[in-house]
Amino acid sequence: AQKITQTQPGMFVQEKEAVTLDCTYDTSDPSYGLFWYKQPSSGEMIFLIYQGSYDQQNATEGRYSLNFQKARKSANLVISASQLGDSAMYFCAMREIGANSKLTFGKGITLSVRP
Amino acid sequence: EPEVTQTPSHQVTQMGQEVILRCVPISNHLYFYWYRQILGQKVEFLVSFYNNEISEKSEIFDDQFSVERPDGSNFTLKIRSTKLEDSAMYFCASSPGRMQETQYFGPGTRLLVL
């Protein structure tokens, strides 16, 4: 089974609107971390936000927030007030306690922001 | 703000040649990683490195690959005899600790094997 699933083929959002990018994960470890990275067309991987499995509150970082639903094993990224510069590929990733710290990535979601 | 750097940004090589990809992790970080991303595909883990030794490697990281931290700042990935399928973006990453610590990625080296 895939560890990280990102099934949305491509997302479009109007500038200044909010958008949710979906991510579901699969693990039997009680302790894990979930991460979102942004990859613009230039290719670099930019860290956006982190959620720990034991965190009581959903993570927020500026315009980014993580809708963490542990029972459903989902960790959706919400981007508020979309900007043109948000157009990029977005990757969800997980680190499990038994995985010696490596990140396992989903296949990514392309987000296009329309003016 | 400290960042991970990688050189070169692009490299073109002939099949069978050796390549060395270089990385300078963030200075106070202890854990170092290499990942690769074949064009249009997801990012895949290659190897993690801590305390001057490999702590984990994936199936991709076969005998053609090696990593080294030759001094206190550089972290290198060597591919001894490149194959066409080694063409990919190679990312170096570092983190201050192991669990629950964010890994910060470098800008990547785009390797093309002809």
Short mmCIF file of N, CA and C in Angstrom, two decimals, chain A:
data_model
loop_
_atom_site.label_atom_id
_atom_site.label_comp_id
_atom_site.label_asym_id
_atom_site.label_seq_id
_atom_site.Cartn_x
_atom_site.Cartn_y
_atom_site.Cartn_z
N ALA A 1 0.85 -1.20 0.00
CA ALA A 1 0.00 0.00 0.00
C ALA A 1 0.88 1.25 0.00
N GLN A 2 0.40 2.27 -0.70
CA GLN A 2 1.17 3.51 -0.74
C GLN A 2 1.16 4.14 0.64
N LYS A 3 2.28 4.71 1.02
CA LYS A 3 2.36 5.37 2.31
C LYS A 3 1.71 6.75 2.26
N ILE A 4 1.91 7.45 1.17
CA ILE A 4 1.36 8.79 1.00
C ILE A 4 0.58 8.82 -0.31
N THR A 5 -0.64 9.25 -0.24
CA THR A 5 -1.49 9.28 -1.42
C THR A 5 -1.95 10.70 -1.69
N GLN A 6 -1.65 11.16 -2.88
CA GLN A 6 -2.12 12.45 -3.36
C GLN A 6 -2.79 12.17 -4.71
N THR A 7 -4.11 12.22 -4.74
CA THR A 7 -4.83 11.75 -5.92
C THR A 7 -5.33 12.87 -6.81
N GLN A 8 -5.36 14.10 -6.32
CA GLN A 8 -5.85 15.19 -7.16
C GLN A 8 -4.89 15.38 -8.34
N PRO A 9 -5.40 15.34 -9.57
CA PRO A 9 -4.50 15.41 -10.73
C PRO A 9 -3.93 16.80 -10.94
N GLY A 10 -4.69 17.80 -10.65
CA GLY A 10 -4.26 19.17 -10.83
C GLY A 10 -5.36 20.06 -10.29
N MET A 11 -4.95 21.13 -9.66
CA MET A 11 -5.93 22.01 -9.03
C MET A 11 -5.80 23.41 -9.60
N PHE A 12 -6.95 24.07 -9.72
CA PHE A 12 -6.98 25.45 -10.17
C PHE A 12 -7.70 26.27 -9.10
N VAL A 13 -7.21 27.46 -8.86
CA VAL A 13 -7.85 28.35 -7.88
C VAL A 13 -7.73 29.77 -8.38
N GLN A 14 -8.74 30.53 -8.08
CA GLN A 14 -8.72 31.95 -8.43
C GLN A 14 -7.87 32.69 -7.41
N GLU A 15 -7.11 33.64 -7.90
CA GLU A 15 -6.30 34.47 -7.01
C GLU A 15 -7.17 35.01 -5.88
N LYS A 16 -6.60 35.01 -4.67
CA LYS A 16 -7.21 35.52 -3.44
C LYS A 16 -8.19 34.54 -2.80
N GLU A 17 -8.48 33.43 -3.46
CA GLU A 17 -9.35 32.44 -2.85
C GLU A 17 -8.52 31.39 -2.11
N ALA A 18 -9.19 30.59 -1.29
CA ALA A 18 -8.52 29.52 -0.56
C ALA A 18 -8.61 28.21 -1.36
N VAL A 19 -7.64 27.35 -1.12
CA VAL A 19 -7.62 26.05 -1.80
C VAL A 19 -7.13 24.99 -0.82
N THR A 20 -7.67 23.79 -0.97
CA THR A 20 -7.26 22.66 -0.14
C THR A 20 -6.63 21.59 -1.01
N LEU A 21 -5.44 21.17 -0.63
CA LEU A 21 -4.74 20.10 -1.33
C LEU A 21 -4.76 18.86 -0.44
N ASP A 22 -5.23 17.75 -1.00
CA ASP A 22 -5.47 16.57 -0.19
C ASP A 22 -4.24 15.68 -0.05
N CYS A 23 -4.16 15.03 1.11
CA CYS A 23 -3.10 14.06 1.36
C CYS A 23 -3.62 13.04 2.37
N THR A 24 -3.54 11.78 2.03
CA THR A 24 -3.81 10.73 3.00
C THR A 24 -2.56 9.89 3.16
N TYR A 25 -2.43 9.28 4.32
CA TYR A 25 -1.21 8.53 4.62
C TYR A 25 -1.56 7.21 5.27
N ASP A 26 -0.58 6.34 5.29
CA ASP A 26 -0.78 5.02 5.87
C ASP A 26 0.44 4.67 6.70
N THR A 27 0.23 4.43 7.97
CA THR A 27 1.31 4.01 8.84
C THR A 27 0.74 3.29 10.04
N SER A 28 1.54 2.40 10.60
CA SER A 28 1.15 1.74 11.83
C SER A 28 1.97 2.27 13.01
N ASP A 29 2.90 3.17 12.71
CA ASP A 29 3.70 3.76 13.78
C ASP A 29 2.87 4.78 14.55
N PRO A 30 2.98 4.81 15.87
CA PRO A 30 2.22 5.79 16.65
C PRO A 30 2.81 7.19 16.57
N SER A 31 4.09 7.26 16.25
CA SER A 31 4.77 8.55 16.20
C SER A 31 5.29 8.80 14.80
N TYR A 32 4.85 9.88 14.23
CA TYR A 32 5.28 10.20 12.87
C TYR A 32 5.12 11.70 12.66
N GLY A 33 5.71 12.19 11.60
CA GLY A 33 5.59 13.60 11.24
C GLY A 33 5.12 13.72 9.81
N LEU A 34 4.36 14.74 9.56
CA LEU A 34 3.83 15.01 8.22
C LEU A 34 4.31 16.38 7.76
N PHE A 35 4.72 16.45 6.53
CA PHE A 35 5.33 17.65 5.98
C PHE A 35 4.70 17.99 4.64
N TRP A 36 4.69 19.26 4.33
CA TRP A 36 4.33 19.71 2.99
C TRP A 36 5.50 20.53 2.44
N TYR A 37 5.82 20.25 1.18
CA TYR A 37 6.85 20.99 0.46
C TYR A 37 6.26 21.55 -0.82
N LYS A 38 6.79 22.69 -1.22
CA LYS A 38 6.39 23.34 -2.48
C LYS A 38 7.55 23.25 -3.46
N GLN A 39 7.25 22.87 -4.69
CA GLN A 39 8.28 22.82 -5.73
C GLN A 39 7.85 23.69 -6.91
N PRO A 40 8.37 24.91 -6.99
CA PRO A 40 8.04 25.75 -8.15
C PRO A 40 8.71 25.22 -9.41
N SER A 41 8.43 25.85 -10.52
CA SER A 41 8.97 25.37 -11.80
C SER A 41 10.49 25.41 -11.84
N SER A 42 11.10 26.23 -11.01
CA SER A 42 12.56 26.29 -10.96
C SER A 42 13.17 25.04 -10.33
N GLY A 43 12.38 24.24 -9.64
CA GLY A 43 12.83 22.93 -9.21
C GLY A 43 13.18 22.76 -7.74
N GLU A 44 13.41 23.83 -7.00
CA GLU A 44 13.83 23.63 -5.61
C GLU A 44 12.66 23.13 -4.75
N MET A 45 12.97 22.53 -3.64
CA MET A 45 11.97 22.02 -2.69
C MET A 45 11.94 22.94 -1.49
N ILE A 46 10.80 23.56 -1.26
CA ILE A 46 10.68 24.56 -0.20
C ILE A 46 9.77 24.01 0.89
N PHE A 47 10.28 23.93 2.11
CA PHE A 47 9.48 23.45 3.23
C PHE A 47 8.40 24.47 3.55
N LEU A 48 7.17 23.97 3.76
CA LEU A 48 6.05 24.85 4.08
C LEU A 48 5.56 24.70 5.51
N ILE A 49 5.29 23.44 5.93
CA ILE A 49 4.60 23.26 7.19
C ILE A 49 4.79 21.83 7.68
N TYR A 50 4.76 21.68 9.00
CA TYR A 50 4.97 20.39 9.65
C TYR A 50 3.88 20.13 10.69
N GLN A 51 3.46 18.85 10.76
CA GLN A 51 2.49 18.43 11.77
C GLN A 51 2.99 17.15 12.42
N GLY A 52 3.12 17.16 13.72
CA GLY A 52 3.50 15.95 14.44
C GLY A 52 2.27 15.14 14.81
N SER A 53 2.44 13.84 14.90
CA SER A 53 1.28 12.98 15.15
C SER A 53 0.68 13.20 16.53
N TYR A 54 1.47 13.70 17.45
CA TYR A 54 0.97 13.94 18.80
C TYR A 54 0.56 15.38 19.04
N ASP A 55 0.71 16.20 18.02
CA ASP A 55 0.33 17.61 18.19
C ASP A 55 -1.18 17.72 18.38
N GLN A 56 -1.57 18.48 19.38
CA GLN A 56 -2.99 18.61 19.69
C GLN A 56 -3.70 19.56 18.73
N GLN A 57 -2.97 20.54 18.24
CA GLN A 57 -3.58 21.53 17.37
C GLN A 57 -3.06 21.39 15.94
N ASN A 58 -3.88 21.81 15.00
CA ASN A 58 -3.45 21.84 13.61
C ASN A 58 -2.38 22.90 13.42
N ALA A 59 -1.37 22.54 12.62
CA ALA A 59 -0.26 23.46 12.38
C ALA A 59 -0.71 24.61 11.48
N THR A 60 -0.14 25.78 11.73
CA THR A 60 -0.36 26.94 10.85
C THR A 60 0.97 27.65 10.66
N GLU A 61 1.17 28.16 9.44
CA GLU A 61 2.36 28.95 9.11
C GLU A 61 1.93 30.00 8.10
N GLY A 62 1.62 31.18 8.61
CA GLY A 62 1.20 32.25 7.70
C GLY A 62 -0.08 31.87 6.97
N ARG A 63 -0.02 31.86 5.64
CA ARG A 63 -1.21 31.53 4.84
C ARG A 63 -1.44 30.02 4.71
N TYR A 64 -0.53 29.24 5.27
CA TYR A 64 -0.64 27.78 5.17
C TYR A 64 -1.18 27.22 6.49
N SER A 65 -2.11 26.30 6.39
CA SER A 65 -2.55 25.57 7.56
C SER A 65 -2.76 24.11 7.16
N LEU A 66 -2.65 23.27 8.13
CA LEU A 66 -2.76 21.84 7.89
C LEU A 66 -4.01 21.33 8.59
N ASN A 67 -4.91 20.75 7.83
CA ASN A 67 -6.12 20.16 8.38
C ASN A 67 -5.82 18.69 8.68
N PHE A 68 -5.41 18.45 9.93
CA PHE A 68 -4.94 17.13 10.34
C PHE A 68 -6.10 16.36 10.96
N GLN A 69 -6.48 15.25 10.34
CA GLN A 69 -7.53 14.41 10.87
C GLN A 69 -6.93 13.02 11.07
N LYS A 70 -6.50 12.78 12.29
CA LYS A 70 -5.71 11.59 12.59
C LYS A 70 -6.50 10.31 12.36
N ALA A 71 -7.75 10.30 12.76
CA ALA A 71 -8.55 9.08 12.61
C ALA A 71 -8.75 8.73 11.14
N ARG A 72 -8.83 9.73 10.31
CA ARG A 72 -9.00 9.51 8.88
C ARG A 72 -7.66 9.38 8.17
N LYS A 73 -6.57 9.59 8.89
CA LYS A 73 -5.22 9.58 8.32
C LYS A 73 -5.14 10.52 7.13
N SER A 74 -5.57 11.73 7.37
CA SER A 74 -5.45 12.74 6.32
C SER A 74 -4.75 13.98 6.87
N ALA A 75 -4.04 14.66 6.01
CA ALA A 75 -3.26 15.84 6.37
C ALA A 75 -3.32 16.82 5.21
N ASN A 76 -4.46 17.43 5.05
CA ASN A 76 -4.68 18.31 3.90
C ASN A 76 -4.07 19.68 4.14
N LEU A 77 -3.49 20.23 3.11
CA LEU A 77 -2.90 21.57 3.16
C LEU A 77 -3.93 22.58 2.68
N VAL A 78 -4.13 23.62 3.48
CA VAL A 78 -5.03 24.70 3.10
C VAL A 78 -4.19 25.95 2.87
N ILE A 79 -4.33 26.51 1.68
CA ILE A 79 -3.65 27.77 1.37
C ILE A 79 -4.74 28.84 1.28
N SER A 80 -4.62 29.83 2.12
CA SER A 80 -5.61 30.91 2.11
C SER A 80 -5.10 32.06 1.24
N ALA A 81 -6.02 32.84 0.72
CA ALA A 81 -5.69 34.04 -0.06
C ALA A 81 -4.61 33.74 -1.10
N SER A 82 -4.91 32.84 -2.01
CA SER A 82 -3.93 32.38 -3.00
C SER A 82 -3.32 33.54 -3.77
N GLN A 83 -2.02 33.38 -4.07
CA GLN A 83 -1.29 34.36 -4.85
C GLN A 83 -0.76 33.68 -6.11
N LEU A 84 -0.46 34.48 -7.11
CA LEU A 84 0.05 33.92 -8.36
C LEU A 84 1.32 33.10 -8.12
N GLY A 85 2.11 33.55 -7.16
CA GLY A 85 3.35 32.84 -6.85
C GLY A 85 3.15 31.49 -6.17
N ASP A 86 1.92 31.17 -5.83
CA ASP A 86 1.63 29.86 -5.24
C ASP A 86 1.54 28.77 -6.30
N SER A 87 1.51 29.15 -7.56
CA SER A 87 1.46 28.15 -8.64
C SER A 87 2.73 27.30 -8.58
N ALA A 88 2.56 26.01 -8.37
CA ALA A 88 3.71 25.12 -8.16
C ALA A 88 3.19 23.69 -8.00
N MET A 89 4.14 22.78 -7.82
CA MET A 89 3.82 21.40 -7.42
C MET A 89 3.93 21.35 -5.90
N TYR A 90 3.00 20.64 -5.26
CA TYR A 90 3.01 20.52 -3.81
C TYR A 90 3.09 19.04 -3.42
N PHE A 91 4.06 18.76 -2.56
CA PHE A 91 4.29 17.38 -2.13
C PHE A 91 4.00 17.24 -0.65
N CYS A 92 3.27 16.18 -0.33
CA CYS A 92 3.06 15.76 1.05
C CYS A 92 4.10 14.68 1.35
N ALA A 93 4.63 14.68 2.55
CA ALA A 93 5.65 13.69 2.91
C ALA A 93 5.47 13.27 4.36
N MET A 94 5.96 12.09 4.67
CA MET A 94 5.83 11.56 6.02
C MET A 94 7.16 10.98 6.49
N ARG A 95 7.41 11.15 7.77
CA ARG A 95 8.55 10.51 8.40
C ARG A 95 8.01 9.64 9.53
N GLU A 96 8.34 8.35 9.50
CA GLU A 96 7.90 7.43 10.53
C GLU A 96 9.01 7.17 11.52
N ILE A 97 8.64 6.82 12.73
CA ILE A 97 9.65 6.63 13.77
C ILE A 97 10.54 5.45 13.46
N GLY A 98 9.98 4.45 12.77
CA GLY A 98 10.77 3.26 12.47
C GLY A 98 11.55 3.34 11.18
N ALA A 99 11.48 4.49 10.51
CA ALA A 99 12.06 4.60 9.17
C ALA A 99 13.39 5.32 9.19
N ASN A 100 13.97 5.45 10.38
CA ASN A 100 15.30 6.02 10.49
C ASN A 100 15.40 7.39 9.83
N SER A 101 14.35 8.12 9.90
CA SER A 101 14.26 9.53 9.57
C SER A 101 14.10 9.88 8.11
N LYS A 102 14.05 8.93 7.21
CA LYS A 102 13.85 9.31 5.81
C LYS A 102 12.43 9.82 5.60
N LEU A 103 12.28 10.66 4.59
CA LEU A 103 10.97 11.15 4.19
C LEU A 103 10.44 10.28 3.06
N THR A 104 9.15 9.96 3.15
CA THR A 104 8.46 9.28 2.05
C THR A 104 7.49 10.27 1.45
N PHE A 105 7.60 10.48 0.15
CA PHE A 105 6.82 11.51 -0.52
C PHE A 105 5.64 10.92 -1.28
N GLY A 106 4.58 11.72 -1.41
CA GLY A 106 3.53 11.44 -2.37
C GLY A 106 3.97 11.88 -3.75
N LYS A 107 3.12 11.65 -4.73
CA LYS A 107 3.49 11.97 -6.11
C LYS A 107 3.27 13.44 -6.46
N GLY A 108 2.63 14.17 -5.56
CA GLY A 108 2.50 15.61 -5.76
C GLY A 108 1.21 16.02 -6.43
N ILE A 109 0.91 17.30 -6.24
CA ILE A 109 -0.29 17.91 -6.85
C ILE A 109 0.15 19.21 -7.48
N THR A 110 -0.30 19.44 -8.71
CA THR A 110 0.00 20.71 -9.37
C THR A 110 -1.10 21.71 -9.06
N LEU A 111 -0.70 22.86 -8.58
CA LEU A 111 -1.65 23.94 -8.30
C LEU A 111 -1.39 25.09 -9.27
N SER A 112 -2.44 25.55 -9.91
CA SER A 112 -2.34 26.72 -10.78
C SER A 112 -3.27 27.80 -10.25
N VAL A 113 -2.72 28.98 -10.04
CA VAL A 113 -3.50 30.10 -9.54
C VAL A 113 -3.84 31.02 -10.71
N ARG A 114 -5.11 31.27 -10.91
CA ARG A 114 -5.57 32.12 -12.03
C ARG A 114 -5.74 33.55 -11.58
N PRO A 115 -5.29 34.50 -12.40
CA PRO A 115 -5.45 35.92 -12.01
C PRO A 115 -6.90 36.36 -12.13
#
